[in-house]
PDB file of C-alpha atoms in Angstrom:
ATOM      1  CA  MET C   1       0.269   0.284   0.058  1.00 41.00           C
ATOM      2  CA  GLU C   2       0.781   3.506  -0.796  1.00 49.00           C
ATOM      3  CA  TYR C   3       1.825   5.468   2.325  1.00 69.00           C
ATOM      4  CA  PHE C   4      -1.152   7.852   2.849  1.00 82.00           C
ATOM      5  CA  THR C   5       0.256  11.464   3.053  1.00 89.00           C
ATOM      6  CA  LEU C   6      -1.200  14.665   3.334  1.00 95.00           C
ATOM      7  CA  SER C   7      -0.147  18.082   2.097  1.00 95.00           C
ATOM      8  CA  ARG C   8      -0.587  21.057   4.557  1.00 97.00           C
ATOM      9  CA  LYS C   9      -3.381  22.153   1.979  1.00 96.00           C
ATOM     10  CA  ASN C  10      -4.847  18.805   2.965  1.00 96.00           C
ATOM     11  CA  MET C  11      -4.430  18.858   6.138  1.00 98.00           C
ATOM     12  CA  ALA C  12      -5.967  22.713   6.511  1.00 98.00           C
ATOM     13  CA  ASP C  13      -8.895  21.524   4.710  1.00 97.00           C
ATOM     14  CA  LEU C  14      -9.432  18.427   6.985  1.00 97.00           C
ATOM     15  CA  LEU C  15      -9.169  20.889   9.983  1.00 97.00           C
ATOM     16  CA  HIS C  16     -11.551  23.428   8.847  1.00 96.00           C
ATOM     17  CA  SER C  17     -13.991  20.575   8.176  1.00 95.00           C
ATOM     18  CA  LEU C  18     -13.691  19.002  11.409  1.00 95.00           C
ATOM     19  CA  ASN C  19     -14.675  22.498  12.764  1.00 92.00           C
ATOM     20  CA  GLY C  20     -17.713  22.637  10.614  1.00 89.00           C
ATOM     21  CA  GLN C  21     -16.123  25.162   8.409  1.00 90.00           C
ATOM     22  CA  HIS C  22     -15.840  23.885   4.902  1.00 92.00           C
ATOM     23  CA  SER C  23     -18.423  22.731   2.170  1.00 90.00           C
ATOM     24  CA  LYS C  24     -16.586  19.281   1.900  1.00 94.00           C
ATOM     25  CA  THR C  25     -16.668  16.235   4.721  1.00 94.00           C
ATOM     26  CA  PRO C  26     -13.668  14.911   5.937  1.00 93.00           C
ATOM     27  CA  THR C  27     -14.215  11.687   4.134  1.00 92.00           C
ATOM     28  CA  MET C  28     -14.374  13.706   0.841  1.00 93.00           C
ATOM     29  CA  ILE C  29     -11.400  15.684   1.341  1.00 94.00           C
ATOM     30  CA  LEU C  30      -9.521  12.309   2.779  1.00 92.00           C
ATOM     31  CA  LYS C  31     -10.558  10.787  -0.713  1.00 88.00           C
ATOM     32  CA  GLU C  32      -9.420  13.827  -2.798  1.00 89.00           C
ATOM     33  CA  ALA C  33      -6.190  13.557  -0.892  1.00 88.00           C
ATOM     34  CA  TRP C  34      -5.329  10.031  -1.643  1.00 84.00           C
ATOM     35  CA  SER C  35      -6.357  10.245  -5.448  1.00 80.00           C
ATOM     36  CA  LEU C  36      -4.036  12.930  -6.077  1.00 76.00           C
ATOM     37  CA  THR C  37      -1.162  11.560  -4.619  1.00 68.00           C
ATOM     38  CA  ASN C  38      -1.534   7.904  -5.187  1.00 67.00           C
ATOM     39  CA  LYS C  39      -2.844   6.041  -8.402  1.00 60.00           C
ATOM     40  CA  GLU C  40      -4.243   2.927  -6.439  1.00 58.00           C
ATOM     41  CA  GLU C  41      -7.746   2.662  -6.153  1.00 61.00           C
ATOM     42  CA  LEU C  42      -9.452   3.583  -2.671  1.00 60.00           C
ATOM     43  CA  SER C  43     -10.600   0.432  -2.451  1.00 63.00           C
ATOM     44  CA  THR C  44      -6.717  -1.164  -2.215  1.00 62.00           C
ATOM     45  CA  LEU C  45      -6.487   1.498   0.283  1.00 63.00           C
ATOM     46  CA  ILE C  46      -9.250   0.227   2.533  1.00 62.00           C
ATOM     47  CA  SER C  47      -8.435  -3.484   2.179  1.00 59.00           C
ATOM     48  CA  SER C  48      -4.679  -2.654   3.140  1.00 60.00           C
ATOM     49  CA  GLY C  49      -5.935  -0.903   6.135  1.00 71.00           C
ATOM     50  CA  MET C  50      -6.312   3.009   6.682  1.00 82.00           C
ATOM     51  CA  PRO C  51      -4.343   4.858   9.147  1.00 89.00           C
ATOM     52  CA  SER C  52      -6.128   4.559  12.692  1.00 92.00           C
ATOM     53  CA  ILE C  53      -6.214   8.347  13.161  1.00 95.00           C
ATOM     54  CA  PHE C  54      -8.154   8.689   9.919  1.00 94.00           C
ATOM     55  CA  GLU C  55     -10.261   5.952  10.748  1.00 91.00           C
ATOM     56  CA  LYS C  56     -11.360   8.008  14.237  1.00 93.00           C
ATOM     57  CA  ILE C  57     -11.962  10.683  12.122  1.00 94.00           C
ATOM     58  CA  LEU C  58     -14.006   9.077   9.591  1.00 90.00           C
ATOM     59  CA  LYS C  59     -16.086   7.317  12.460  1.00 89.00           C
ATOM     60  CA  HIS C  60     -16.651  10.427  14.108  1.00 85.00           C
ATOM     61  CA  THR C  61     -20.411  11.703  14.774  1.00 76.00           C
ATOM     62  CA  LYS C  62     -20.553  13.966  17.740  1.00 73.00           C
ATOM     63  CA  ASN C  63     -20.145  18.087  16.998  1.00 78.00           C
ATOM     64  CA  GLU C  64     -16.826  18.802  18.203  1.00 87.00           C
ATOM     65  CA  ILE C  65     -13.840  15.917  17.725  1.00 94.00           C
ATOM     66  CA  GLY C  66     -10.827  15.746  20.602  1.00 96.00           C
ATOM     67  CA  PHE C  67      -7.718  14.387  20.244  1.00 97.00           C
ATOM     68  CA  SER C  68      -5.240  13.109  22.754  1.00 98.00           C
ATOM     69  CA  ILE C  69      -1.536  13.715  22.579  1.00 98.00           C
ATOM     70  CA  ASN C  70      -0.859  10.548  20.904  1.00 98.00           C
ATOM     71  CA  GLU C  71      -3.716  11.254  18.407  1.00 98.00           C
ATOM     72  CA  ILE C  72      -2.480  14.911  17.490  1.00 98.00           C
ATOM     73  CA  VAL C  73       0.935  12.834  17.043  1.00 98.00           C
ATOM     74  CA  ALA C  74      -0.290  10.303  14.858  1.00 97.00           C
ATOM     75  CA  LEU C  75      -2.212  13.089  13.126  1.00 98.00           C
ATOM     76  CA  GLY C  76       0.736  15.550  12.321  1.00 97.00           C
ATOM     77  CA  ASN C  77       2.797  12.608  11.231  1.00 96.00           C
ATOM     78  CA  GLN C  78       0.651  12.167   8.455  1.00 96.00           C
ATOM     79  CA  ILE C  79       1.683  15.515   6.880  1.00 96.00           C
ATOM     80  CA  GLU C  80       4.778  15.365   4.462  1.00 93.00           C
ATOM     81  CA  TYR C  81       7.861  16.654   5.832  1.00 92.00           C
ATOM     82  CA  THR C  82       6.588  16.198   9.515  1.00 94.00           C
ATOM     83  CA  HIS C  83       7.987  14.297  12.308  1.00 92.00           C
ATOM     84  CA  LEU C  84       6.534  14.681  15.873  1.00 96.00           C
ATOM     85  CA  SER C  85       7.004  12.400  19.033  1.00 96.00           C
ATOM     86  CA  PRO C  86       4.658  11.828  21.926  1.00 97.00           C
ATOM     87  CA  SER C  87       7.316  12.773  24.409  1.00 97.00           C
ATOM     88  CA  ALA C  88       8.048  16.031  22.702  1.00 96.00           C
ATOM     89  CA  VAL C  89       4.525  17.143  22.375  1.00 98.00           C
ATOM     90  CA  GLN C  90       3.920  16.520  25.794  1.00 97.00           C
ATOM     91  CA  ASN C  91       6.570  18.573  27.037  1.00 96.00           C
ATOM     92  CA  TRP C  92       5.349  21.440  24.892  1.00 97.00           C
ATOM     93  CA  VAL C  93       1.479  21.492  26.667  1.00 96.00           C
ATOM     94  CA  LYS C  94       3.333  21.206  30.078  1.00 95.00           C
ATOM     95  CA  ARG C  95       6.040  23.401  29.521  1.00 95.00           C
ATOM     96  CA  ASP C  96       7.300  25.195  26.373  1.00 95.00           C
ATOM     97  CA  ILE C  97       4.225  26.310  24.838  1.00 95.00           C
ATOM     98  CA  LYS C  98       1.755  25.966  27.746  1.00 93.00           C
ATOM     99  CA  GLU C  99       0.654  29.313  27.682  1.00 92.00           C
ATOM    100  CA  LEU C 100      -0.211  29.150  23.832  1.00 93.00           C
ATOM    101  CA  VAL C 101      -2.132  25.938  23.772  1.00 95.00           C
ATOM    102  CA  GLY C 102      -4.189  26.183  27.295  1.00 93.00           C
ATOM    103  CA  ARG C 103      -5.780  22.980  29.344  1.00 94.00           C
ATOM    104  CA  PRO C 104      -7.442  20.434  27.273  1.00 95.00           C
ATOM    105  CA  GLN C 105     -10.909  21.595  26.237  1.00 94.00           C
ATOM    106  CA  ILE C 106     -12.847  18.565  25.473  1.00 94.00           C
ATOM    107  CA  GLY C 107     -12.702  16.448  28.724  1.00 94.00           C
ATOM    108  CA  LYS C 108      -8.925  15.149  28.873  1.00 95.00           C
ATOM    109  CA  LYS C 109      -8.615  16.007  25.249  1.00 96.00           C
ATOM    110  CA  TYR C 110      -7.505  18.460  22.959  1.00 97.00           C
ATOM    111  CA  ASN C 111      -9.949  20.632  20.772  1.00 96.00           C
ATOM    112  CA  VAL C 112      -9.378  21.043  16.919  1.00 96.00           C
ATOM    113  CA  ASP C 113      -7.806  24.725  17.372  1.00 95.00           C
ATOM    114  CA  GLN C 114      -5.480  23.356  19.948  1.00 96.00           C
ATOM    115  CA  ALA C 115      -4.355  20.494  17.707  1.00 98.00           C
ATOM    116  CA  THR C 116      -3.868  23.097  15.115  1.00 98.00           C
ATOM    117  CA  MET C 117      -1.671  24.949  17.190  1.00 97.00           C
ATOM    118  CA  LEU C 118       0.668  22.133  17.752  1.00 98.00           C
ATOM    119  CA  LEU C 119       0.945  21.665  14.212  1.00 98.00           C
ATOM    120  CA  ILE C 120       2.053  25.458  13.759  1.00 98.00           C
ATOM    121  CA  VAL C 121       4.641  24.726  16.514  1.00 98.00           C
ATOM    122  CA  GLU C 122       6.184  21.914  14.850  1.00 97.00           C
ATOM    123  CA  ASP C 123       6.564  23.777  11.335  1.00 97.00           C
ATOM    124  CA  LEU C 124       8.112  26.806  13.192  1.00 97.00           C
ATOM    125  CA  LYS C 125      10.536  24.706  15.350  1.00 95.00           C
ATOM    126  CA  SER C 126      12.232  23.912  12.144  1.00 92.00           C
ATOM    127  CA  SER C 127      14.030  27.143  12.199  1.00 94.00           C
ATOM    128  CA  LEU C 128      13.146  29.061  15.544  1.00 97.00           C
ATOM    129  CA  ASP C 129      13.372  28.203  19.268  1.00 97.00           C
ATOM    130  CA  PHE C 130      10.510  28.291  21.916  1.00 96.00           C
ATOM    131  CA  ASP C 131      11.035  31.931  23.310  1.00 96.00           C
ATOM    132  CA  SER C 132      11.070  33.063  19.694  1.00 97.00           C
ATOM    133  CA  ILE C 133       8.072  30.948  18.603  1.00 97.00           C
ATOM    134  CA  ARG C 134       6.237  32.272  21.852  1.00 95.00           C
ATOM    135  CA  LYS C 135       6.972  35.633  20.749  1.00 95.00           C
ATOM    136  CA  ILE C 136       5.990  35.548  16.972  1.00 96.00           C
ATOM    137  CA  LEU C 137       3.019  33.460  17.896  1.00 96.00           C
ATOM    138  CA  THR C 138       1.488  35.659  20.468  1.00 94.00           C
ATOM    139  CA  LEU C 139       1.346  38.762  17.610  1.00 94.00           C
ATOM    140  CA  ALA C 140      -1.670  36.515  16.636  1.00 94.00           C
ATOM    141  CA  PHE C 141      -3.100  34.637  19.752  1.00 93.00           C
ATOM    142  CA  ASN C 142      -3.808  35.451  23.162  1.00 83.00           C
ATOM    143  CA  ASN C 143      -5.992  33.379  25.534  1.00 75.00           C
ATOM    144  CA  PRO C 144      -6.187  29.881  24.181  1.00 75.00           C
ATOM    145  CA  GLU C 145      -9.304  29.266  26.281  1.00 72.00           C
ATOM    146  CA  ASP C 146     -11.436  32.140  24.096  1.00 75.00           C
ATOM    147  CA  ARG C 147     -10.418  32.109  20.486  1.00 74.00           C
ATOM    148  CA  SER C 148     -12.472  35.267  19.930  1.00 77.00           C
ATOM    149  CA  ASP C 149      -9.630  37.518  21.325  1.00 82.00           C
ATOM    150  CA  ASP C 150      -7.048  36.132  18.916  1.00 89.00           C
ATOM    151  CA  ILE C 151      -6.273  38.379  15.991  1.00 93.00           C
ATOM    152  CA  ILE C 152      -6.874  35.326  13.368  1.00 94.00           C
ATOM    153  CA  HIS C 153      -7.741  31.695  14.356  1.00 93.00           C
ATOM    154  CA  PRO C 154      -5.117  28.992  14.204  1.00 96.00           C
ATOM    155  CA  ILE C 155      -6.762  27.223  11.321  1.00 97.00           C
ATOM    156  CA  ASP C 156      -6.862  30.437   9.358  1.00 97.00           C
ATOM    157  CA  LEU C 157      -3.065  30.814   9.755  1.00 97.00           C
ATOM    158  CA  TYR C 158      -2.213  27.263   9.416  1.00 98.00           C
ATOM    159  CA  SER C 159      -4.322  27.383   5.996  1.00 98.00           C
ATOM    160  CA  ALA C 160      -2.783  30.610   4.797  1.00 98.00           C
ATOM    161  CA  TYR C 161       0.689  29.483   5.038  1.00 98.00           C
ATOM    162  CA  ALA C 162      -0.344  25.878   3.581  1.00 97.00           C
ATOM    163  CA  PHE C 163      -1.399  27.675   0.637  1.00 96.00           C
ATOM    164  CA  VAL C 164       1.903  29.336   0.305  1.00 96.00           C
ATOM    165  CA  PHE C 165       3.772  26.168   0.670  1.00 95.00           C
ATOM    166  CA  GLU C 166       1.344  24.308  -1.723  1.00 94.00           C
ATOM    167  CA  LYS C 167       2.256  26.701  -4.633  1.00 92.00           C
ATOM    168  CA  LEU C 168       5.611  26.572  -3.753  1.00 90.00           C
ATOM    169  CA  HIS C 169       6.214  22.881  -3.791  1.00 87.00           C
ATOM    170  CA  HIS C 170       2.896  21.403  -5.711  1.00 82.00           C
ATOM    171  CA  ARG C 171       1.975  24.022  -8.345  1.00 79.00           C
ATOM    172  CA  PRO C 172       3.843  24.553 -11.658  1.00 77.00           C
ATOM    173  CA  LEU C 173       6.869  26.492 -11.535  1.00 71.00           C
ATOM    174  CA  PRO C 174       6.131  30.400 -12.685  1.00 73.00           C
ATOM    175  CA  PRO C 175       8.477  31.977 -14.513  1.00 73.00           C
ATOM    176  CA  VAL C 176      11.645  32.535 -12.810  1.00 69.00           C
ATOM    177  CA  ASP C 177      13.995  35.915 -13.310  1.00 65.00           C
ATOM    178  CA  GLY C 178      17.350  34.732 -14.056  1.00 64.00           C
ATOM    179  CA  SER C 179      19.259  37.580 -12.816  1.00 73.00           C
ATOM    180  CA  GLY C 180      19.281  36.456  -9.262  1.00 77.00           C
ATOM    181  CA  PRO C 181      20.061  33.409  -7.129  1.00 86.00           C
ATOM    182  CA  MET C 182      17.175  30.926  -6.218  1.00 83.00           C
ATOM    183  CA  ASN C 183      17.407  31.189  -2.790  1.00 86.00           C
ATOM    184  CA  GLU C 184      16.582  35.028  -3.300  1.00 88.00           C
ATOM    185  CA  TRP C 185      13.776  34.291  -5.712  1.00 88.00           C
ATOM    186  CA  ILE C 186      12.179  31.820  -3.394  1.00 90.00           C
ATOM    187  CA  GLU C 187      12.296  34.203  -0.730  1.00 92.00           C
ATOM    188  CA  GLN C 188      10.609  37.035  -3.048  1.00 92.00           C
ATOM    189  CA  PHE C 189       7.868  34.620  -3.988  1.00 92.00           C
ATOM    190  CA  ILE C 190       7.171  33.569  -0.399  1.00 95.00           C
ATOM    191  CA  HIS C 191       6.683  37.519   0.892  1.00 96.00           C
ATOM    192  CA  LYS C 192       4.884  38.179  -2.370  1.00 95.00           C
ATOM    193  CA  GLU C 193       2.312  34.982  -1.752  1.00 95.00           C
ATOM    194  CA  CYS C 194       2.038  35.941   1.748  1.00 97.00           C
ATOM    195  CA  ARG C 195       0.957  39.686   0.781  1.00 97.00           C
ATOM    196  CA  ASP C 196      -1.362  38.661  -1.842  1.00 96.00           C
ATOM    197  CA  ILE C 197      -3.445  36.165   0.784  1.00 96.00           C
ATOM    198  CA  LEU C 198      -3.605  38.996   3.081  1.00 96.00           C
ATOM    199  CA  PRO C 199      -7.025  40.249   1.936  1.00 95.00           C
ATOM    200  CA  ILE C 200      -8.624  37.314   3.315  1.00 94.00           C
ATOM    201  CA  PHE C 201      -8.210  38.664   6.990  1.00 94.00           C
ATOM    202  CA  HIS C 202     -10.458  41.682   5.711  1.00 91.00           C
ATOM    203  CA  HIS C 203     -11.689  42.092   9.289  1.00 91.00           C
ATOM    204  CA  LEU C 204      -8.271  43.577  10.582  1.00 95.00           C
ATOM    205  CA  ASN C 205      -6.683  46.725  10.708  1.00 95.00           C
ATOM    206  CA  GLU C 206      -3.609  47.994   9.509  1.00 95.00           C
ATOM    207  CA  ASP C 207      -1.339  46.867  12.534  1.00 95.00           C
ATOM    208  CA  GLN C 208      -2.898  44.072  12.591  1.00 95.00           C
ATOM    209  CA  MET C 209      -2.369  43.088   8.786  1.00 96.00           C
ATOM    210  CA  ASN C 210       1.304  43.866   9.255  1.00 96.00           C
ATOM    211  CA  SER C 211       1.628  41.285  12.266  1.00 96.00           C
ATOM    212  CA  VAL C 212       0.036  38.764  10.734  1.00 97.00           C
ATOM    213  CA  LEU C 213       1.959  39.163   7.611  1.00 97.00           C
ATOM    214  CA  ASN C 214       4.920  38.833   9.683  1.00 97.00           C
ATOM    215  CA  VAL C 215       3.654  35.764  11.362  1.00 98.00           C
ATOM    216  CA  LEU C 216       2.696  34.224   7.750  1.00 98.00           C
ATOM    217  CA  ILE C 217       6.436  34.966   6.270  1.00 98.00           C
ATOM    218  CA  VAL C 218       7.932  33.169   9.213  1.00 98.00           C
ATOM    219  CA  SER C 219       5.723  30.280   9.310  1.00 97.00           C
ATOM    220  CA  SER C 220       5.939  29.912   5.340  1.00 97.00           C
ATOM    221  CA  LEU C 221       9.526  30.252   5.655  1.00 96.00           C
ATOM    222  CA  SER C 222      10.170  27.814   8.326  1.00 96.00           C
ATOM    223  CA  VAL C 223       7.581  25.021   6.190  1.00 96.00           C
ATOM    224  CA  GLN C 224      10.669  25.390   3.693  1.00 94.00           C
ATOM    225  CA  ALA C 225      13.374  24.646   6.141  1.00 93.00           C
ATOM    226  CA  ALA C 226      11.338  21.502   7.411  1.00 92.00           C
ATOM    227  CA  TYR C 227      11.549  20.783   3.755  1.00 92.00           C
ATOM    228  CA  TYR C 228      15.027  20.771   3.543  1.00 92.00           C
ATOM    229  CA  GLN C 229      15.884  19.017   6.703  1.00 91.00           C
ATOM    230  CA  SER C 230      13.344  16.367   5.615  1.00 90.00           C
ATOM    231  CA  ALA C 231      15.339  16.070   2.266  1.00 90.00           C
ATOM    232  CA  ALA C 232      18.533  16.202   4.027  1.00 93.00           C
ATOM    233  CA  LYS C 233      18.042  13.366   6.377  1.00 90.00           C
ATOM    234  CA  ARG C 234      16.508  11.511   3.572  1.00 89.00           C
ATOM    235  CA  TYR C 235      20.095  11.657   1.482  1.00 93.00           C
ATOM    236  CA  VAL C 236      21.728  10.767   5.021  1.00 94.00           C
ATOM    237  CA  TYR C 237      19.568   7.523   5.632  1.00 89.00           C
ATOM    238  CA  ALA C 238      20.223   6.787   2.281  1.00 90.00           C
ATOM    239  CA  ALA C 239      23.908   7.139   2.250  1.00 92.00           C
ATOM    240  CA  LEU C 240      24.623   5.133   5.451  1.00 90.00           C
ATOM    241  CA  PHE C 241      22.556   2.311   3.916  1.00 85.00           C
ATOM    242  CA  MET C 242      24.503   2.345   0.861  1.00 85.00           C
ATOM    243  CA  GLN C 243      27.690   1.752   3.156  1.00 84.00           C
ATOM    244  CA  GLU C 244      26.207  -0.887   5.257  1.00 77.00           C
ATOM    245  CA  LYS C 245      27.703  -4.534   4.104  1.00 68.00           C
TER     246      LYS C 245
END
């Protein structure tokens, strides 16, 4: 069976759907994600086995879904270029970013917004320390137990930079100006796409727009860093494997 991996755009759509903010159901989004990345029929996936975290999502019938730490880790590890561990995430919620995530909101489980915040932190961790992560995220988020005082919602931030990453990694390459280095072009592309996406946050004032823009750019660059880290690890594993006798 092909590995069932989601792009960040797929995950953003899934999270919106779980929060009742998407026109498509979680089942529809997962089916489309599988069809786009794998040539095998969906029946092959079903007969071979669905990832348990997706089974939980597909079976969910209540109004609000909750996730344990292990389930958030399992969900995150279905995203391309993502490597979460339960022990690390447990440390985050107890110490490193406790004030950003807050207490479990659905019994002993975390809600979709809290799970999204942890996915955002995982992306930022590719290039920032926790002190910097706390400072950059508090530009957009306030009380984790009352999302109404946030400048934007966690899923909206995640969806926005996921869209930028999608254009950079999963869409045809736009014309490239040959006069400058490629790294500079990538950075400029990210800046432009982040600016272009700002109008969806039309309820914000100018200062808030600038804050969101900065968070978006940092998040998008950090995801790009996560991609390079993942690529480097693949080459290391391949090189070491070839040396084994």
